[in-house]
Amino acid sequence: MLIETGFILAAGFGTRMGIIGKSVPKVLWPIFDTTLLGLQIHFLKDLGIKNIYINVHHQKELVIDYCEKNFPDINILVENEILDAGGGVHNFIEKSKISNSFIVLNSDQFFKVDIEQIRSKLSLESYHRAKLFTMNGNSDYSSLNLNQDGRLIGISTKVDGPMFIGLSIVNPIGLKASLGKSKFFETVCNYKNESIYTQALEGDFLDFGDIEKYHKSAFKLFAFLQENKEKRDDWIHKKIISKNKLYKESYGCEQGGVLNFSDLAIKNQYVEKTIVLKENTSPKLVKYKSIVYNDVIQEVNY
């Protein structure tokens, strides 16, 4: 059955984003001329998803205002109390009254994958509860234990197995309702009682889950765009990036090694590996690779 609906988990507190995260919800952290949330919305639209929902909680007014201005066709579900991923999915099912399989997507990643590879695998057997998309590689969190058929049988603390990349398809039919806060692998993808299968993808996965990963992944994404003309041209067309901001070794700044995601042109001298979210700081105060937001200078160490 054709999948037409996607649900983006966007209600987190952003506690891993340092002091800047207290002012800017993680889903609204800039990436070139869009945001982390904007990347996920464009991704779902590229897959052909027609109905997109997001949940909001932390600094919900900012997220709602952003969506109304930039993506007015998005459906917004306000969570008055944080429900975690599992509870968020159940709340979405209850509020949307959906009866067909749908995509669940985290809001803090980017897939360096041929979109056709994913689109061709957007299906789910009616007798399966869910399909989790995976990639091979070291995970900072955990990996999945699978049987020979690719069925999920456990979560491992080892970091060298197949990792769940925050993209899944869920079948809501027959799923036992769970009110309130709950974990995704407890009330949605309970592999101990349900048939949860996996689908491996070829490619790479960029994680923006905390402030250091955001910094590292932003520069990796910039390098990927410099090497991939097709993706670069596509993003220029979609206004995710601006052609006149692209330099050989920087974005929005003539100085090499700087990513300027602010609305202002920057000519000042920053140290290499600086990301500017909002310009209002003397570059002389930046001594190490950092993320700059107004007067806040958040150094990163990796």
mmCIF file of C-alpha atoms in Angstrom:
data_model
loop_
_atom_site.group_PDB
_atom_site.id
_atom_site.type_symbol
_atom_site.label_atom_id
_atom_site.label_comp_id
_atom_site.label_asym_id
_atom_site.label_seq_id
_atom_site.Cartn_x
_atom_site.Cartn_y
_atom_site.Cartn_z
ATOM 1 C CA MET A 1 0.000 0.000 0.000
ATOM 2 C CA LEU A 2 1.263 3.464 -0.894
ATOM 3 C CA ILE A 3 2.484 5.392 2.143
ATOM 4 C CA GLU A 4 1.284 8.995 2.117
ATOM 5 C CA THR A 5 1.737 10.165 5.717
ATOM 6 C CA GLY A 6 4.803 11.037 7.764
ATOM 7 C CA PHE A 7 5.197 12.007 11.416
ATOM 8 C CA ILE A 8 8.258 13.974 12.588
ATOM 9 C CA LEU A 9 9.240 13.761 16.247
ATOM 10 C CA ALA A 10 9.964 17.406 17.094
ATOM 11 C CA ALA A 11 8.933 17.851 20.734
ATOM 12 C CA GLY A 12 12.259 17.304 22.523
ATOM 13 C CA PHE A 13 13.787 19.674 25.079
ATOM 14 C CA GLY A 14 17.104 20.108 23.263
ATOM 15 C CA THR A 15 19.045 19.570 26.480
ATOM 16 C CA ARG A 16 22.085 18.281 24.584
ATOM 17 C CA MET A 17 22.479 21.528 22.635
ATOM 18 C CA GLY A 18 24.269 23.480 25.348
ATOM 19 C CA ILE A 19 23.361 26.975 26.472
ATOM 20 C CA ILE A 20 22.230 27.952 22.952
ATOM 21 C CA GLY A 21 19.597 25.219 23.163
ATOM 22 C CA LYS A 22 17.862 27.226 25.885
ATOM 23 C CA SER A 23 17.157 29.966 23.333
ATOM 24 C CA VAL A 24 16.761 27.951 20.138
ATOM 25 C CA PRO A 25 14.797 24.662 20.048
ATOM 26 C CA LYS A 26 16.925 22.007 18.382
ATOM 27 C CA VAL A 27 14.537 21.531 15.466
ATOM 28 C CA LEU A 28 15.017 25.215 14.567
ATOM 29 C CA TRP A 29 18.806 25.165 14.576
ATOM 30 C CA PRO A 30 19.877 26.597 11.208
ATOM 31 C CA ILE A 31 21.365 24.459 8.470
ATOM 32 C CA PHE A 32 22.356 26.726 5.583
ATOM 33 C CA ASP A 33 19.139 28.608 4.698
ATOM 34 C CA THR A 34 16.763 26.194 6.402
ATOM 35 C CA THR A 35 16.610 24.362 9.749
ATOM 36 C CA LEU A 36 16.941 20.793 10.998
ATOM 37 C CA LEU A 37 13.151 20.565 10.865
ATOM 38 C CA GLY A 38 13.126 22.047 7.374
ATOM 39 C CA LEU A 39 15.553 19.349 6.197
ATOM 40 C CA GLN A 40 13.208 16.609 7.434
ATOM 41 C CA ILE A 41 10.161 18.204 5.819
ATOM 42 C CA HIS A 42 11.962 18.478 2.480
ATOM 43 C CA PHE A 43 13.122 14.866 2.862
ATOM 44 C CA LEU A 44 9.573 13.584 3.355
ATOM 45 C CA LYS A 45 8.309 15.628 0.433
ATOM 46 C CA ASP A 46 11.092 14.207 -1.739
ATOM 47 C CA LEU A 47 9.808 10.751 -0.813
ATOM 48 C CA GLY A 48 6.360 11.727 -2.075
ATOM 49 C CA ILE A 49 4.753 12.044 1.357
ATOM 50 C CA LYS A 50 1.623 14.170 1.060
ATOM 51 C CA ASN A 51 0.496 14.486 4.683
ATOM 52 C CA ILE A 52 3.138 15.601 7.179
ATOM 53 C CA TYR A 53 2.603 15.926 10.920
ATOM 54 C CA ILE A 54 4.937 17.127 13.660
ATOM 55 C CA ASN A 55 4.586 17.171 17.427
ATOM 56 C CA VAL A 56 5.692 20.194 19.457
ATOM 57 C CA HIS A 57 6.247 20.895 23.140
ATOM 58 C CA HIS A 58 9.489 22.689 24.080
ATOM 59 C CA GLN A 59 9.257 26.339 22.944
ATOM 60 C CA LYS A 60 6.268 25.319 20.877
ATOM 61 C CA GLU A 61 5.327 28.893 19.960
ATOM 62 C CA LEU A 62 8.607 29.342 18.062
ATOM 63 C CA VAL A 63 8.172 26.071 16.174
ATOM 64 C CA ILE A 64 4.535 26.784 15.326
ATOM 65 C CA ASP A 65 5.410 30.277 14.083
ATOM 66 C CA TYR A 66 8.235 28.865 11.939
ATOM 67 C CA CYS A 67 5.966 26.261 10.342
ATOM 68 C CA GLU A 68 3.161 28.737 9.680
ATOM 69 C CA LYS A 69 5.587 31.035 7.858
ATOM 70 C CA ASN A 70 7.603 28.423 5.966
ATOM 71 C CA PHE A 71 5.514 25.237 5.748
ATOM 72 C CA PRO A 72 1.846 26.209 6.199
ATOM 73 C CA ASP A 73 0.674 22.821 4.935
ATOM 74 C CA ILE A 74 2.202 20.981 7.913
ATOM 75 C CA ASN A 75 -0.117 19.548 10.579
ATOM 76 C CA ILE A 76 0.987 20.447 14.119
ATOM 77 C CA LEU A 77 0.153 18.403 17.221
ATOM 78 C CA VAL A 78 0.747 20.263 20.487
ATOM 79 C CA GLU A 79 1.807 18.088 23.424
ATOM 80 C CA ASN A 80 0.997 19.873 26.677
ATOM 81 C CA GLU A 81 3.188 17.360 28.468
ATOM 82 C CA ILE A 82 6.209 15.632 26.998
ATOM 83 C CA LEU A 83 5.251 12.146 25.808
ATOM 84 C CA ASP A 84 8.601 10.775 24.595
ATOM 85 C CA ALA A 85 8.813 9.029 21.220
ATOM 86 C CA GLY A 86 6.409 6.187 21.975
ATOM 87 C CA GLY A 87 3.786 8.401 23.546
ATOM 88 C CA GLY A 88 4.187 10.898 20.722
ATOM 89 C CA VAL A 89 3.431 8.226 18.123
ATOM 90 C CA HIS A 90 0.378 7.018 20.051
ATOM 91 C CA ASN A 91 -0.880 10.584 20.412
ATOM 92 C CA PHE A 92 -0.414 11.084 16.662
ATOM 93 C CA ILE A 93 -2.399 7.918 15.901
ATOM 94 C CA GLU A 94 -5.187 9.029 18.239
ATOM 95 C CA LYS A 95 -5.378 12.606 16.969
ATOM 96 C CA SER A 96 -4.996 11.859 13.248
ATOM 97 C CA LYS A 97 -7.228 8.747 13.285
ATOM 98 C CA ILE A 98 -4.820 7.200 10.789
ATOM 99 C CA SER A 99 -5.488 3.615 9.715
ATOM 100 C CA ASN A 100 -2.727 3.122 7.127
ATOM 101 C CA SER A 101 0.991 2.614 7.645
ATOM 102 C CA PHE A 102 2.995 5.815 8.088
ATOM 103 C CA ILE A 103 6.582 7.023 8.401
ATOM 104 C CA VAL A 104 8.077 8.047 11.735
ATOM 105 C CA LEU A 105 11.128 10.297 11.436
ATOM 106 C CA ASN A 106 13.497 11.820 13.965
ATOM 107 C CA SER A 107 14.243 15.507 13.519
ATOM 108 C CA ASP A 108 18.018 15.594 13.948
ATOM 109 C CA GLN A 109 19.646 13.600 11.159
ATOM 110 C CA PHE A 110 20.490 13.662 7.460
ATOM 111 C CA PHE A 111 20.836 10.676 5.147
ATOM 112 C CA LYS A 112 23.496 10.713 2.455
ATOM 113 C CA VAL A 113 21.480 8.183 0.487
ATOM 114 C CA ASP A 114 20.016 8.023 -3.001
ATOM 115 C CA ILE A 115 16.390 8.982 -2.391
ATOM 116 C CA GLU A 116 15.224 6.320 -4.855
ATOM 117 C CA GLN A 117 16.821 3.656 -2.658
ATOM 118 C CA ILE A 118 14.531 4.652 0.205
ATOM 119 C CA ARG A 119 11.473 5.292 -1.947
ATOM 120 C CA SER A 120 11.694 1.788 -3.419
ATOM 121 C CA LYS A 121 11.566 0.300 0.086
ATOM 122 C CA LEU A 122 8.581 2.252 1.405
ATOM 123 C CA SER A 123 6.347 -0.712 2.017
ATOM 124 C CA LEU A 124 5.300 -2.805 4.978
ATOM 125 C CA GLU A 125 3.694 -6.226 5.142
ATOM 126 C CA SER A 126 0.254 -6.018 6.732
ATOM 127 C CA TYR A 127 1.228 -8.612 9.348
ATOM 128 C CA HIS A 128 4.334 -6.684 10.452
ATOM 129 C CA ARG A 129 4.105 -4.016 13.110
ATOM 130 C CA ALA A 130 7.014 -1.957 11.812
ATOM 131 C CA LYS A 131 10.064 -1.695 9.594
ATOM 132 C CA LEU A 132 13.174 0.034 10.935
ATOM 133 C CA PHE A 133 15.719 1.420 8.493
ATOM 134 C CA THR A 134 19.326 0.706 9.421
ATOM 135 C CA MET A 135 22.878 1.389 8.322
ATOM 136 C CA ASN A 136 26.115 -0.303 9.187
ATOM 137 C CA GLY A 137 28.666 1.684 11.114
ATOM 138 C CA ASN A 138 29.651 2.688 14.582
ATOM 139 C CA SER A 139 26.812 4.095 16.627
ATOM 140 C CA ASP A 140 27.348 6.273 19.673
ATOM 141 C CA TYR A 141 24.155 4.943 21.187
ATOM 142 C CA SER A 142 23.431 1.253 20.585
ATOM 143 C CA SER A 143 22.965 -1.277 17.825
ATOM 144 C CA LEU A 144 20.299 -3.796 16.906
ATOM 145 C CA ASN A 145 20.373 -7.561 17.350
ATOM 146 C CA LEU A 146 18.709 -9.230 14.359
ATOM 147 C CA ASN A 147 17.899 -12.799 13.433
ATOM 148 C CA GLN A 148 18.716 -14.280 10.021
ATOM 149 C CA ASP A 149 15.506 -12.878 8.537
ATOM 150 C CA GLY A 150 16.293 -9.319 9.631
ATOM 151 C CA ARG A 151 13.807 -9.375 12.478
ATOM 152 C CA LEU A 152 14.634 -7.328 15.553
ATOM 153 C CA ILE A 153 15.247 -9.539 18.585
ATOM 154 C CA GLY A 154 17.099 -7.182 20.914
ATOM 155 C CA ILE A 155 18.938 -3.921 21.540
ATOM 156 C CA SER A 156 22.685 -4.217 22.083
ATOM 157 C CA THR A 157 25.065 -1.974 23.992
ATOM 158 C CA LYS A 158 27.698 -2.784 21.372
ATOM 159 C CA VAL A 159 28.323 -0.014 18.863
ATOM 160 C CA ASP A 160 29.519 -1.995 15.857
ATOM 161 C CA GLY A 161 26.291 -3.602 14.666
ATOM 162 C CA PRO A 162 23.480 -2.323 12.437
ATOM 163 C CA MET A 163 22.187 0.963 13.809
ATOM 164 C CA PHE A 164 18.665 2.341 13.681
ATOM 165 C CA ILE A 165 18.817 5.674 11.850
ATOM 166 C CA GLY A 166 15.629 7.280 13.147
ATOM 167 C CA LEU A 167 13.495 6.357 10.124
ATOM 168 C CA SER A 168 10.747 3.756 10.348
ATOM 169 C CA ILE A 169 7.397 2.651 8.973
ATOM 170 C CA VAL A 170 4.688 1.796 11.493
ATOM 171 C CA ASN A 171 1.442 -0.112 10.995
ATOM 172 C CA PRO A 172 -1.183 1.270 13.425
ATOM 173 C CA ILE A 173 -3.785 -1.460 12.876
ATOM 174 C CA GLY A 174 -4.132 -3.521 16.039
ATOM 175 C CA LEU A 175 -1.516 -1.535 17.950
ATOM 176 C CA LYS A 176 -2.533 -1.461 21.606
ATOM 177 C CA ALA A 177 -3.178 2.123 22.628
ATOM 178 C CA SER A 178 -0.869 3.585 25.253
ATOM 179 C CA LEU A 179 -1.788 6.859 26.933
ATOM 180 C CA GLY A 180 0.829 9.230 28.279
ATOM 181 C CA LYS A 181 4.603 9.069 28.181
ATOM 182 C CA SER A 182 6.251 5.927 26.809
ATOM 183 C CA LYS A 183 9.326 4.666 24.960
ATOM 184 C CA PHE A 184 9.288 3.864 21.237
ATOM 185 C CA PHE A 185 10.667 0.345 21.695
ATOM 186 C CA GLU A 186 8.229 -0.406 24.504
ATOM 187 C CA THR A 187 4.821 0.641 23.183
ATOM 188 C CA VAL A 188 5.279 1.018 19.402
ATOM 189 C CA CYS A 189 8.078 -1.308 18.312
ATOM 190 C CA ASN A 190 7.903 -3.852 21.115
ATOM 191 C CA TYR A 191 10.072 -6.512 19.482
ATOM 192 C CA LYS A 192 9.372 -8.979 22.310
ATOM 193 C CA ASN A 193 5.707 -9.229 21.337
ATOM 194 C CA GLU A 194 5.490 -7.847 17.791
ATOM 195 C CA SER A 195 7.036 -8.502 14.369
ATOM 196 C CA ILE A 196 9.570 -5.694 13.917
ATOM 197 C CA TYR A 197 11.676 -6.056 10.776
ATOM 198 C CA THR A 198 14.572 -4.035 9.449
ATOM 199 C CA GLN A 199 15.724 -2.706 6.090
ATOM 200 C CA ALA A 200 19.408 -1.964 5.524
ATOM 201 C CA LEU A 201 20.365 1.077 3.467
ATOM 202 C CA GLU A 202 23.606 1.813 1.659
ATOM 203 C CA GLY A 203 25.004 5.248 2.364
ATOM 204 C CA ASP A 204 25.988 7.467 5.247
ATOM 205 C CA PHE A 205 24.169 8.976 8.190
ATOM 206 C CA LEU A 206 24.819 12.397 9.712
ATOM 207 C CA ASP A 207 23.727 12.842 13.311
ATOM 208 C CA PHE A 208 22.909 16.330 14.652
ATOM 209 C CA GLY A 209 21.768 15.010 18.041
ATOM 210 C CA ASP A 210 23.994 17.098 20.312
ATOM 211 C CA ILE A 211 26.014 20.277 19.956
ATOM 212 C CA GLU A 212 29.280 18.562 19.011
ATOM 213 C CA LYS A 213 27.562 16.243 16.528
ATOM 214 C CA TYR A 214 25.764 19.247 15.059
ATOM 215 C CA HIS A 215 29.076 21.037 14.515
ATOM 216 C CA LYS A 216 30.795 18.001 13.019
ATOM 217 C CA SER A 217 27.848 17.011 10.809
ATOM 218 C CA ALA A 218 27.320 20.548 9.490
ATOM 219 C CA PHE A 219 30.851 20.619 8.097
ATOM 220 C CA LYS A 220 30.452 17.081 6.704
ATOM 221 C CA LEU A 221 27.226 18.123 5.008
ATOM 222 C CA PHE A 222 28.923 21.172 3.506
ATOM 223 C CA ALA A 223 31.704 18.955 2.114
ATOM 224 C CA PHE A 224 29.084 16.574 0.703
ATOM 225 C CA LEU A 225 27.335 19.431 -1.103
ATOM 226 C CA GLN A 226 30.605 20.668 -2.563
ATOM 227 C CA GLU A 227 31.206 17.207 -4.035
ATOM 228 C CA ASN A 228 27.641 16.478 -5.156
ATOM 229 C CA LYS A 229 26.513 18.867 -7.899
ATOM 230 C CA GLU A 230 23.129 17.187 -8.333
ATOM 231 C CA LYS A 231 22.218 17.608 -4.660
ATOM 232 C CA ARG A 232 23.698 21.098 -4.590
ATOM 233 C CA ASP A 233 21.644 22.231 -7.592
ATOM 234 C CA ASP A 234 18.519 20.633 -6.125
ATOM 235 C CA TRP A 235 18.976 22.479 -2.845
ATOM 236 C CA ILE A 236 19.627 25.769 -4.613
ATOM 237 C CA HIS A 237 16.347 25.272 -6.490
ATOM 238 C CA LYS A 238 14.529 24.538 -3.208
ATOM 239 C CA LYS A 239 16.204 27.514 -1.501
ATOM 240 C CA ILE A 240 17.806 25.297 1.125
ATOM 241 C CA ILE A 241 21.114 26.871 0.150
ATOM 242 C CA SER A 242 21.935 30.103 -1.684
ATOM 243 C CA LYS A 243 24.253 30.002 -4.671
ATOM 244 C CA ASN A 244 25.728 33.404 -3.850
ATOM 245 C CA LYS A 245 26.709 32.203 -0.359
ATOM 246 C CA LEU A 246 28.652 29.187 -1.600
ATOM 247 C CA TYR A 247 32.408 29.510 -1.528
ATOM 248 C CA LYS A 248 34.985 26.808 -2.079
ATOM 249 C CA GLU A 249 35.755 26.381 1.615
ATOM 250 C CA SER A 250 33.004 28.309 3.371
ATOM 251 C CA TYR A 251 29.340 29.302 3.362
ATOM 252 C CA GLY A 252 28.132 32.877 3.727
ATOM 253 C CA CYS A 253 31.650 34.100 4.417
ATOM 254 C CA GLU A 254 34.659 34.704 2.187
ATOM 255 C CA GLN A 255 36.984 33.395 4.860
ATOM 256 C CA GLY A 256 37.666 29.669 4.494
ATOM 257 C CA GLY A 257 36.556 27.186 7.128
ATOM 258 C CA VAL A 258 33.551 29.183 8.352
ATOM 259 C CA LEU A 259 29.858 28.331 8.016
ATOM 260 C CA ASN A 260 27.670 31.400 8.356
ATOM 261 C CA PHE A 261 24.024 30.432 8.787
ATOM 262 C CA SER A 262 22.954 33.898 9.953
ATOM 263 C CA ASP A 263 21.038 36.425 7.875
ATOM 264 C CA LEU A 264 23.971 38.841 7.759
ATOM 265 C CA ALA A 265 26.990 38.837 5.484
ATOM 266 C CA ILE A 266 30.193 38.266 7.442
ATOM 267 C CA LYS A 267 33.522 39.784 6.558
ATOM 268 C CA ASN A 268 35.105 39.562 9.993
ATOM 269 C CA GLN A 269 37.892 37.153 10.807
ATOM 270 C CA TYR A 270 36.808 34.054 12.719
ATOM 271 C CA VAL A 271 38.938 31.078 13.613
ATOM 272 C CA GLU A 272 38.605 28.081 11.318
ATOM 273 C CA LYS A 273 35.737 25.678 12.038
ATOM 274 C CA THR A 274 33.402 28.369 13.375
ATOM 275 C CA ILE A 275 29.658 28.141 12.769
ATOM 276 C CA VAL A 276 27.732 31.405 13.090
ATOM 277 C CA LEU A 277 24.033 30.990 13.847
ATOM 278 C CA LYS A 278 23.398 34.626 14.670
ATOM 279 C CA GLU A 279 26.057 37.306 14.288
ATOM 280 C CA ASN A 280 26.540 39.760 17.146
ATOM 281 C CA THR A 281 29.923 38.872 18.621
ATOM 282 C CA SER A 282 33.391 40.208 18.026
ATOM 283 C CA PRO A 283 35.362 37.523 16.172
ATOM 284 C CA LYS A 284 38.340 38.362 18.369
ATOM 285 C CA LEU A 285 36.548 36.668 21.268
ATOM 286 C CA VAL A 286 36.358 33.358 19.387
ATOM 287 C CA LYS A 287 39.579 31.491 20.160
ATOM 288 C CA TYR A 288 38.642 27.905 19.276
ATOM 289 C CA LYS A 289 36.266 26.070 16.958
ATOM 290 C CA SER A 290 32.876 27.193 18.166
ATOM 291 C CA ILE A 291 29.228 27.839 17.500
ATOM 292 C CA VAL A 292 28.294 31.517 17.818
ATOM 293 C CA TYR A 293 24.810 32.786 18.668
ATOM 294 C CA ASN A 294 24.591 36.480 19.518
ATOM 295 C CA ASP A 295 26.943 36.984 22.462
ATOM 296 C CA VAL A 296 27.135 33.266 23.244
ATOM 297 C CA ILE A 297 30.258 31.422 22.124
ATOM 298 C CA GLN A 298 29.874 27.665 22.566
ATOM 299 C CA GLU A 299 33.184 25.869 22.086
ATOM 300 C CA VAL A 300 33.103 22.280 20.850
ATOM 301 C CA ASN A 301 35.616 19.569 21.640
ATOM 302 C CA TYR A 302 36.025 16.474 19.489
#
